[in-house]
Short mmCIF file of C-alpha atoms in Angstrom, two decimals:
data_model
loop_
_atom_site.label_atom_id
_atom_site.label_comp_id
_atom_site.label_asym_id
_atom_site.label_seq_id
_atom_site.Cartn_x
_atom_site.Cartn_y
_atom_site.Cartn_z
CA MET E 11 -102.10 31.32 55.32
CA VAL E 12 -102.87 33.27 52.73
CA GLY E 13 -103.29 31.71 49.31
CA ASP E 14 -102.83 27.94 50.74
CA LYS E 15 -106.55 27.03 52.23
CA PHE E 16 -109.97 28.48 52.19
CA GLU E 17 -109.96 31.14 55.22
CA THR E 18 -113.68 31.79 53.91
CA PHE E 19 -116.42 34.28 54.79
CA ASN E 20 -119.89 32.77 55.53
CA SER E 21 -122.86 33.15 53.56
CA GLN E 22 -125.30 33.06 56.29
CA LYS E 23 -123.79 36.48 58.05
CA LEU E 24 -124.69 38.25 54.63
CA GLN E 25 -125.79 41.49 55.54
CA ILE E 26 -128.23 43.30 53.24
CA GLN E 27 -128.75 47.39 52.76
CA THR E 28 -131.09 48.16 49.75
CA CYS E 29 -131.08 51.17 48.13
CA ALA E 30 -133.99 53.90 48.84
CA GLU E 31 -134.19 54.95 45.34
CA LEU E 32 -133.71 52.38 42.35
CA LYS E 33 -131.95 53.67 38.91
CA PRO E 34 -134.31 53.56 35.71
CA LEU E 35 -133.39 50.21 33.44
CA ILE E 36 -131.42 50.94 30.67
CA PRO E 37 -133.33 50.16 27.08
CA GLU E 38 -132.18 47.29 25.55
CA ASN E 39 -131.30 49.14 22.46
CA LYS E 40 -129.10 51.47 24.35
CA LEU E 41 -126.62 48.88 26.35
CA VAL E 42 -123.15 49.34 26.00
CA PHE E 43 -120.84 46.60 27.45
CA GLY E 44 -119.76 47.86 30.75
CA LYS E 45 -121.12 51.30 30.78
CA ASN E 46 -123.85 51.07 33.10
CA PHE E 47 -124.20 49.27 36.52
CA THR E 48 -126.95 47.74 38.56
CA ASP E 49 -128.29 49.50 41.95
CA HIS E 50 -126.19 47.14 44.55
CA MET E 51 -122.92 45.65 45.05
CA ILE E 52 -121.15 43.10 46.92
CA THR E 53 -118.25 43.89 49.30
CA ILE E 54 -116.25 41.44 51.79
CA GLU E 55 -112.99 42.73 53.64
CA TRP E 56 -110.48 40.47 54.57
CA ASP E 57 -107.17 41.32 56.97
CA ALA E 58 -104.29 39.06 58.07
CA GLU E 59 -105.29 39.25 62.00
CA SER E 60 -109.02 38.49 61.79
CA GLY E 61 -109.48 36.95 58.34
CA TRP E 62 -112.93 37.56 56.30
CA ASP E 63 -115.24 39.91 57.53
CA LYS E 64 -119.26 39.47 57.06
CA PRO E 65 -120.22 39.73 53.32
CA ASN E 66 -122.24 42.81 52.36
CA ILE E 67 -124.82 43.80 49.80
CA LYS E 68 -125.16 47.38 49.87
CA PRO E 69 -125.86 50.31 47.19
CA TYR E 70 -123.27 50.83 44.46
CA GLY E 71 -120.98 53.39 45.27
CA LYS E 72 -117.20 54.79 45.27
CA LEU E 73 -114.46 53.01 47.10
CA GLU E 74 -112.73 54.56 49.82
CA LEU E 75 -108.93 53.44 49.66
CA GLU E 76 -105.85 55.57 50.74
CA PRO E 77 -103.66 56.95 48.01
CA SER E 78 -100.76 54.68 49.32
CA ALA E 79 -103.07 51.32 48.92
CA VAL E 80 -100.98 48.62 47.38
CA VAL E 81 -103.35 48.34 44.88
CA PHE E 82 -102.41 51.44 43.02
CA HIS E 83 -98.77 51.06 43.06
CA TYR E 84 -97.91 47.37 42.78
CA GLY E 85 -101.14 45.82 40.81
CA PHE E 86 -102.62 43.86 43.71
CA GLU E 87 -105.59 43.03 41.62
CA CYS E 88 -107.26 40.10 39.98
CA PHE E 89 -110.76 39.69 38.52
CA GLU E 90 -113.33 37.51 36.64
CA GLY E 91 -116.08 37.78 34.19
CA MET E 92 -119.14 35.93 34.27
CA LYS E 93 -122.87 36.30 33.06
CA ALA E 94 -126.09 35.60 34.76
CA TYR E 95 -128.99 34.43 32.32
CA LYS E 96 -132.71 34.27 32.46
CA ASP E 97 -134.62 31.45 31.04
CA ALA E 98 -137.99 31.31 29.69
CA GLN E 99 -139.39 30.22 32.95
CA GLY E 100 -138.03 33.30 34.68
CA HIS E 101 -135.48 31.17 36.56
CA VAL E 102 -131.72 33.06 36.73
CA ARG E 103 -128.70 30.58 35.77
CA LEU E 104 -125.28 30.82 35.92
CA PHE E 105 -122.84 29.15 33.39
CA ARG E 106 -120.09 27.05 35.08
CA PRO E 107 -119.86 29.46 38.16
CA GLU E 108 -117.45 26.94 39.91
CA MET E 109 -114.94 27.72 37.43
CA ASN E 110 -114.78 31.52 37.83
CA MET E 111 -114.57 31.02 41.36
CA ALA E 112 -111.56 28.67 41.12
CA ARG E 113 -109.89 30.72 38.55
CA LEU E 114 -110.50 33.63 40.94
CA ASN E 115 -109.07 31.65 43.86
CA LYS E 116 -105.57 30.88 41.39
CA SER E 117 -105.15 34.31 40.46
CA SER E 118 -105.61 35.80 43.84
CA SER E 119 -103.35 32.88 45.64
CA ARG E 120 -101.04 34.09 42.87
CA LEU E 121 -100.72 37.65 44.42
CA CYS E 122 -100.38 36.54 47.72
CA MET E 123 -103.86 37.41 48.55
CA PRO E 124 -106.50 35.23 50.30
CA THR E 125 -108.87 32.36 49.02
CA PHE E 126 -112.11 31.92 49.91
CA ASP E 127 -114.83 28.84 49.84
CA PRO E 128 -116.26 29.13 45.91
CA GLU E 129 -119.88 27.90 47.01
CA GLU E 130 -119.93 30.79 49.95
CA LEU E 131 -119.21 33.44 47.14
CA ILE E 132 -121.92 31.93 44.77
CA LYS E 133 -124.55 31.82 47.42
CA VAL E 134 -123.70 35.63 48.51
CA ILE E 135 -124.02 36.36 44.24
CA THR E 136 -127.26 34.63 44.31
CA GLU E 137 -128.78 36.71 46.75
CA PHE E 138 -127.29 39.79 44.92
CA LEU E 139 -129.07 38.71 41.76
CA ARG E 140 -132.18 37.92 43.60
CA ILE E 141 -132.21 41.60 44.60
CA GLU E 142 -130.99 42.79 40.93
CA ASN E 143 -133.42 40.37 39.07
CA ARG E 144 -134.94 43.08 37.30
CA TRP E 145 -131.91 44.05 35.50
CA ILE E 146 -131.58 40.50 33.89
CA SER E 147 -133.28 40.00 30.23
CA SER E 148 -134.95 36.91 29.39
CA LYS E 149 -134.23 37.57 25.51
CA ARG E 150 -131.61 35.59 24.09
CA GLY E 151 -128.20 37.11 23.85
CA TYR E 152 -129.08 39.52 26.97
CA SER E 153 -127.74 38.91 30.16
CA LEU E 154 -126.18 40.47 33.43
CA TYR E 155 -122.35 40.83 33.25
CA LEU E 156 -120.64 40.18 36.88
CA ARG E 157 -117.40 41.37 37.83
CA PRO E 158 -115.82 39.48 41.05
CA THR E 159 -112.71 41.32 41.85
CA VAL E 160 -109.91 41.12 44.58
CA ILE E 161 -107.95 44.15 45.28
CA GLY E 162 -104.91 44.92 48.09
CA THR E 163 -106.17 47.73 50.26
CA GLN E 164 -103.27 47.83 52.65
CA SER E 165 -101.65 51.33 53.03
CA SER E 166 -98.26 50.71 52.55
CA LEU E 167 -95.23 51.38 50.10
CA GLY E 168 -93.49 48.39 49.74
CA VAL E 169 -93.82 45.07 47.67
CA ARG E 170 -95.06 42.42 50.09
CA ALA E 171 -98.15 40.21 50.38
CA PRO E 172 -100.99 42.61 51.37
CA ASN E 173 -102.55 42.37 55.08
CA LYS E 174 -105.76 44.08 53.98
CA VAL E 175 -107.81 42.97 51.06
CA LEU E 176 -111.29 43.89 49.63
CA LEU E 177 -113.24 41.47 47.36
CA PHE E 178 -115.95 43.24 45.58
CA VAL E 179 -118.62 42.19 42.76
CA ILE E 180 -120.12 44.62 40.50
CA ALA E 181 -122.89 43.82 37.70
CA SER E 182 -123.65 45.50 34.21
CA PRO E 183 -126.38 44.65 31.73
CA VAL E 184 -125.37 43.61 28.47
CA GLY E 185 -126.95 42.81 24.93
CA PRO E 186 -125.71 40.76 22.12
CA TYR E 187 -122.13 40.80 21.14
CA PHE E 188 -122.90 40.60 17.84
CA SER E 189 -126.24 42.61 16.95
CA THR E 190 -126.50 41.97 13.22
CA GLY E 191 -125.20 38.62 12.46
CA VAL E 192 -121.87 36.98 13.91
CA LYS E 193 -118.87 38.95 12.23
CA ALA E 194 -115.19 38.20 11.50
CA VAL E 195 -112.28 40.13 12.73
CA SER E 196 -108.76 40.47 11.63
CA LEU E 197 -105.92 39.97 13.40
CA LEU E 198 -102.52 41.61 13.58
CA ALA E 199 -99.93 39.25 14.78
CA SER E 200 -97.82 40.96 17.33
CA THR E 201 -93.93 40.24 16.65
CA GLU E 202 -92.73 43.13 18.87
CA TYR E 203 -94.69 42.54 22.10
CA VAL E 204 -95.21 39.51 24.18
CA ARG E 205 -98.51 38.77 26.44
CA SER E 206 -96.98 36.21 28.41
CA TRP E 207 -93.93 34.07 29.04
CA PRO E 208 -93.24 30.60 30.55
CA ASN E 209 -93.41 30.71 34.58
CA GLY E 210 -95.17 34.10 34.74
CA THR E 211 -98.62 35.32 35.15
CA GLY E 212 -100.31 34.44 31.63
CA ASP E 213 -102.55 31.85 33.21
CA CYS E 214 -104.03 34.11 35.74
CA LYS E 215 -106.64 36.77 35.11
CA ILE E 216 -104.91 39.82 36.83
CA GLY E 217 -105.11 43.38 35.95
CA GLY E 218 -101.15 43.43 35.17
CA ASN E 219 -101.73 41.20 32.13
CA TYR E 220 -104.50 43.82 30.49
CA ALA E 221 -102.78 47.21 30.73
CA PRO E 222 -99.72 46.26 28.85
CA CYS E 223 -101.65 45.15 26.11
CA ALA E 224 -103.46 48.43 25.46
CA ARG E 225 -100.35 49.97 23.28
CA PRO E 226 -100.33 46.73 20.89
CA GLN E 227 -104.18 46.98 20.58
CA LEU E 228 -103.93 50.73 19.70
CA ILE E 229 -101.01 49.97 17.13
CA ALA E 230 -103.23 47.00 15.64
CA SER E 231 -106.29 49.14 15.39
CA GLU E 232 -104.49 52.14 13.77
CA LYS E 233 -103.39 49.84 11.01
CA GLY E 234 -107.11 48.51 10.53
CA TYR E 235 -107.00 45.28 12.56
CA GLN E 236 -109.70 44.78 15.36
CA GLN E 237 -107.50 42.64 17.78
CA ASN E 238 -103.75 41.48 18.27
CA LEU E 239 -102.63 37.77 17.62
CA TRP E 240 -100.23 37.00 20.79
CA LEU E 241 -97.53 34.88 19.80
CA PHE E 242 -94.29 33.75 21.84
CA GLY E 243 -91.07 32.25 21.01
CA ASP E 244 -88.50 32.05 18.27
CA ASP E 245 -91.15 30.16 16.26
CA ASP E 246 -93.97 32.42 16.87
CA GLU E 247 -96.15 30.05 18.64
CA VAL E 248 -99.75 31.09 18.92
CA THR E 249 -101.29 31.78 22.26
CA GLU E 250 -104.08 34.05 22.36
CA ALA E 251 -106.30 36.05 20.26
CA GLY E 252 -106.62 39.46 21.84
CA THR E 253 -108.38 38.59 24.96
CA MET E 254 -109.70 35.20 23.50
CA ASN E 255 -108.79 31.71 23.52
CA PHE E 256 -107.65 30.63 20.05
CA PHE E 257 -109.20 27.74 17.82
CA MET E 258 -108.39 26.50 14.18
CA LEU E 259 -110.27 23.72 12.38
CA TRP E 260 -108.33 22.19 9.63
CA GLU E 261 -107.20 18.84 7.91
CA ASN E 262 -104.42 17.63 9.91
CA PRO E 263 -101.32 17.13 7.22
CA ASN E 264 -100.43 13.96 9.16
CA THR E 265 -103.24 12.07 9.26
CA GLY E 266 -105.77 14.08 6.89
CA ARG E 267 -108.72 14.07 9.38
CA ARG E 268 -110.45 17.34 10.10
CA GLU E 269 -109.10 18.51 13.58
CA LEU E 270 -110.14 21.41 16.09
CA VAL E 271 -106.89 22.58 17.45
CA THR E 272 -106.14 25.08 20.31
CA PRO E 273 -103.27 25.85 22.18
CA PRO E 274 -102.44 23.87 25.21
CA LEU E 275 -102.72 25.00 28.71
CA ASN E 276 -98.75 25.39 29.37
CA GLY E 277 -98.96 28.54 31.42
CA LEU E 278 -98.93 30.85 28.54
CA ILE E 279 -102.98 31.31 28.09
CA LEU E 280 -105.62 31.73 30.50
CA PRO E 281 -107.75 28.68 30.93
CA GLY E 282 -111.19 29.79 29.55
CA ILE E 283 -114.18 28.55 30.84
CA THR E 284 -115.77 29.01 27.08
CA ARG E 285 -112.63 27.18 26.17
CA ASP E 286 -112.99 24.38 28.13
CA SER E 287 -116.93 24.09 27.49
CA ILE E 288 -116.20 23.89 23.67
CA ILE E 289 -113.36 21.12 24.22
CA GLN E 290 -115.99 19.11 25.78
CA LEU E 291 -118.91 19.69 23.64
CA VAL E 292 -117.01 19.25 20.42
CA ARG E 293 -115.42 16.00 21.65
CA SER E 294 -118.99 14.56 22.59
CA TRP E 295 -119.93 15.29 18.90
CA GLU E 296 -117.14 13.31 17.33
CA ALA E 297 -119.12 10.39 16.41
CA GLU E 298 -121.42 12.78 14.97
CA THR E 299 -119.16 15.35 13.12
CA GLY E 300 -115.80 13.28 12.80
CA ILE E 301 -113.89 16.22 14.08
CA HIS E 302 -111.24 15.40 16.47
CA VAL E 303 -110.23 17.73 19.06
CA ARG E 304 -106.83 18.26 20.22
CA GLU E 305 -104.59 20.79 22.64
CA GLY E 306 -101.44 21.30 21.04
CA LYS E 307 -98.74 23.84 19.83
CA ILE E 308 -99.72 25.82 16.69
CA THR E 309 -96.98 28.14 15.30
CA MET E 310 -97.43 30.84 12.53
CA ALA E 311 -95.69 28.43 10.08
CA ASP E 312 -98.42 25.96 10.51
CA ILE E 313 -100.99 28.53 9.84
CA ILE E 314 -99.33 29.84 6.59
CA HIS E 315 -98.79 26.09 5.48
CA ALA E 316 -102.24 25.26 6.12
CA VAL E 317 -103.47 28.45 4.29
CA ASP E 318 -101.34 27.93 1.04
CA ASP E 319 -102.67 24.08 1.47
CA ASN E 320 -106.28 25.17 1.51
CA ARG E 321 -106.48 22.98 4.82
CA ILE E 322 -108.08 25.41 7.08
CA LEU E 323 -112.00 25.04 7.34
CA GLU E 324 -112.42 27.67 10.37
CA MET E 325 -110.84 29.86 12.53
CA PHE E 326 -112.16 31.68 16.09
CA GLY E 327 -111.44 33.32 19.39
CA THR E 328 -113.37 32.35 22.36
CA GLY E 329 -114.59 33.91 25.63
CA THR E 330 -117.25 34.90 27.76
CA ALA E 331 -118.28 38.05 25.96
CA CYS E 332 -118.83 36.91 22.73
CA ILE E 333 -118.93 33.12 22.83
CA VAL E 334 -117.21 32.87 19.50
CA SER E 335 -115.68 35.21 17.24
CA PRO E 336 -114.72 34.01 13.65
CA ILE E 337 -111.01 35.25 12.41
CA LYS E 338 -110.92 36.23 8.71
CA SER E 339 -107.37 37.53 8.16
CA ILE E 340 -103.97 37.62 10.13
CA GLY E 341 -101.67 40.33 9.53
CA TYR E 342 -97.83 38.76 9.77
CA LYS E 343 -94.61 40.19 8.98
CA GLY E 344 -95.95 42.87 6.58
CA LYS E 345 -98.61 40.70 4.86
CA ASP E 346 -101.92 39.70 5.30
CA ILE E 347 -102.78 36.04 5.71
CA GLN E 348 -106.57 35.45 4.38
CA ILE E 349 -108.57 32.95 6.05
CA LEU E 350 -111.28 31.72 3.87
CA LEU E 351 -114.90 32.29 5.39
CA ARG E 352 -117.01 29.18 4.88
CA ARG E 353 -120.30 30.90 5.68
CA SER E 354 -123.22 29.02 7.19
CA LYS E 355 -125.72 31.49 6.91
CA SER E 356 -125.81 34.51 4.83
CA ASP E 357 -125.74 37.26 7.56
CA SER E 358 -123.15 35.44 9.56
CA GLU E 359 -119.45 35.26 8.85
CA ALA E 360 -118.94 32.01 10.82
CA GLY E 361 -118.42 28.79 9.63
CA PRO E 362 -120.99 25.74 10.51
CA LEU E 363 -118.73 24.54 13.27
CA THR E 364 -118.38 27.98 15.00
CA MET E 365 -122.19 28.40 14.49
CA LYS E 366 -123.08 25.02 15.78
CA ILE E 367 -120.85 25.76 19.08
CA ASN E 368 -122.27 29.34 19.25
CA ALA E 369 -125.77 28.10 19.44
CA ALA E 370 -125.13 24.67 21.46
CA ILE E 371 -123.71 27.11 24.28
CA LEU E 372 -126.41 29.75 24.03
CA ASP E 373 -129.11 26.82 24.30
CA ILE E 374 -127.12 25.63 27.66
CA GLN E 375 -126.85 29.22 28.93
CA TYR E 376 -130.69 30.13 28.56
CA GLY E 377 -131.91 26.68 29.50
CA VAL E 378 -133.33 25.70 26.11
CA VAL E 379 -131.20 22.55 26.61
CA GLU E 380 -130.77 21.17 30.15
CA HIS E 381 -127.09 20.50 30.90
CA HIS E 382 -124.81 20.33 34.04
CA PHE E 383 -122.88 23.56 32.54
CA SER E 384 -125.86 25.91 33.46
CA ARG E 385 -126.79 26.14 37.29
CA VAL E 386 -130.08 27.23 38.32
CA ILE E 387 -129.84 29.64 41.24
CA ILE E 388 -133.11 31.36 41.39
#
């Protein structure tokens, strides 16, 4: 039954067709996020009668779909974003890939599309990366971005569970998010547009959550802000920062202790893998840092009062692309709320905790520090 159990494909039946001629590698100083793609792609078809077909690795190329395919008309599409890293010994690593697979299954199921055994797709991706190994740089900050995607391909007008689906994976080489030190961003708090709402799809990674955010993002950009700060409800509850999860290090007004607080998983925000990793890491450091971690509601009134009382120590967004992105100001109801930047380095606009988190996750991703978050696959 679609979405209810694993009707999985078998990685042992993988079929491989390699390119006769390989593309030239892109110079590292010319890399632009999501612009260039590797030589090959993964495709796996599914239909309601026979289930999952054999997985394929084949040359990167165009998809052939009917113009009536349901993905074009009703948004049957979900995706993931993850990276492959190469350590100093030449081993290829993935960062918590089982969480990406679980989230993709959740998103696919929410759209009445089929699920799969996470480990089977990880095995197929492993073989894909074995073929595309030359695209993965071992330099710190460089990686191969992977985009697993599931789309409804049934040719039919009418909103119903698709009886044909395609899962595909493409890959793009990427460089450091910040090329010259970690830079802080300014956010425009959106009081006109809402990204998510209770019992909606805000906790799923589906294309329908992103396209409607393009206009608010354009408005923010025209006003000089880099991203939106997404709010919800009459009390302007903070949910996400652009496409990132939101964190704030402050002095709790009730306890006086330093606390790293982030919005809870209440259905309004995406359960970020970087978010979860940060929560676990900072909690493990509490004896050393004295910083308590709390998942709880944050409102704009909380932020304004904390700024007025000089209780905000650091503020940042988190995600796969950037790991951490410091926040320096929030535009809200015609005023700019300035967040004091407590720089840890002269070339960085990030505070000490933000930089500690960034360094710790990079060390894990590149195998400098062995940790169960990092999986060696090749």
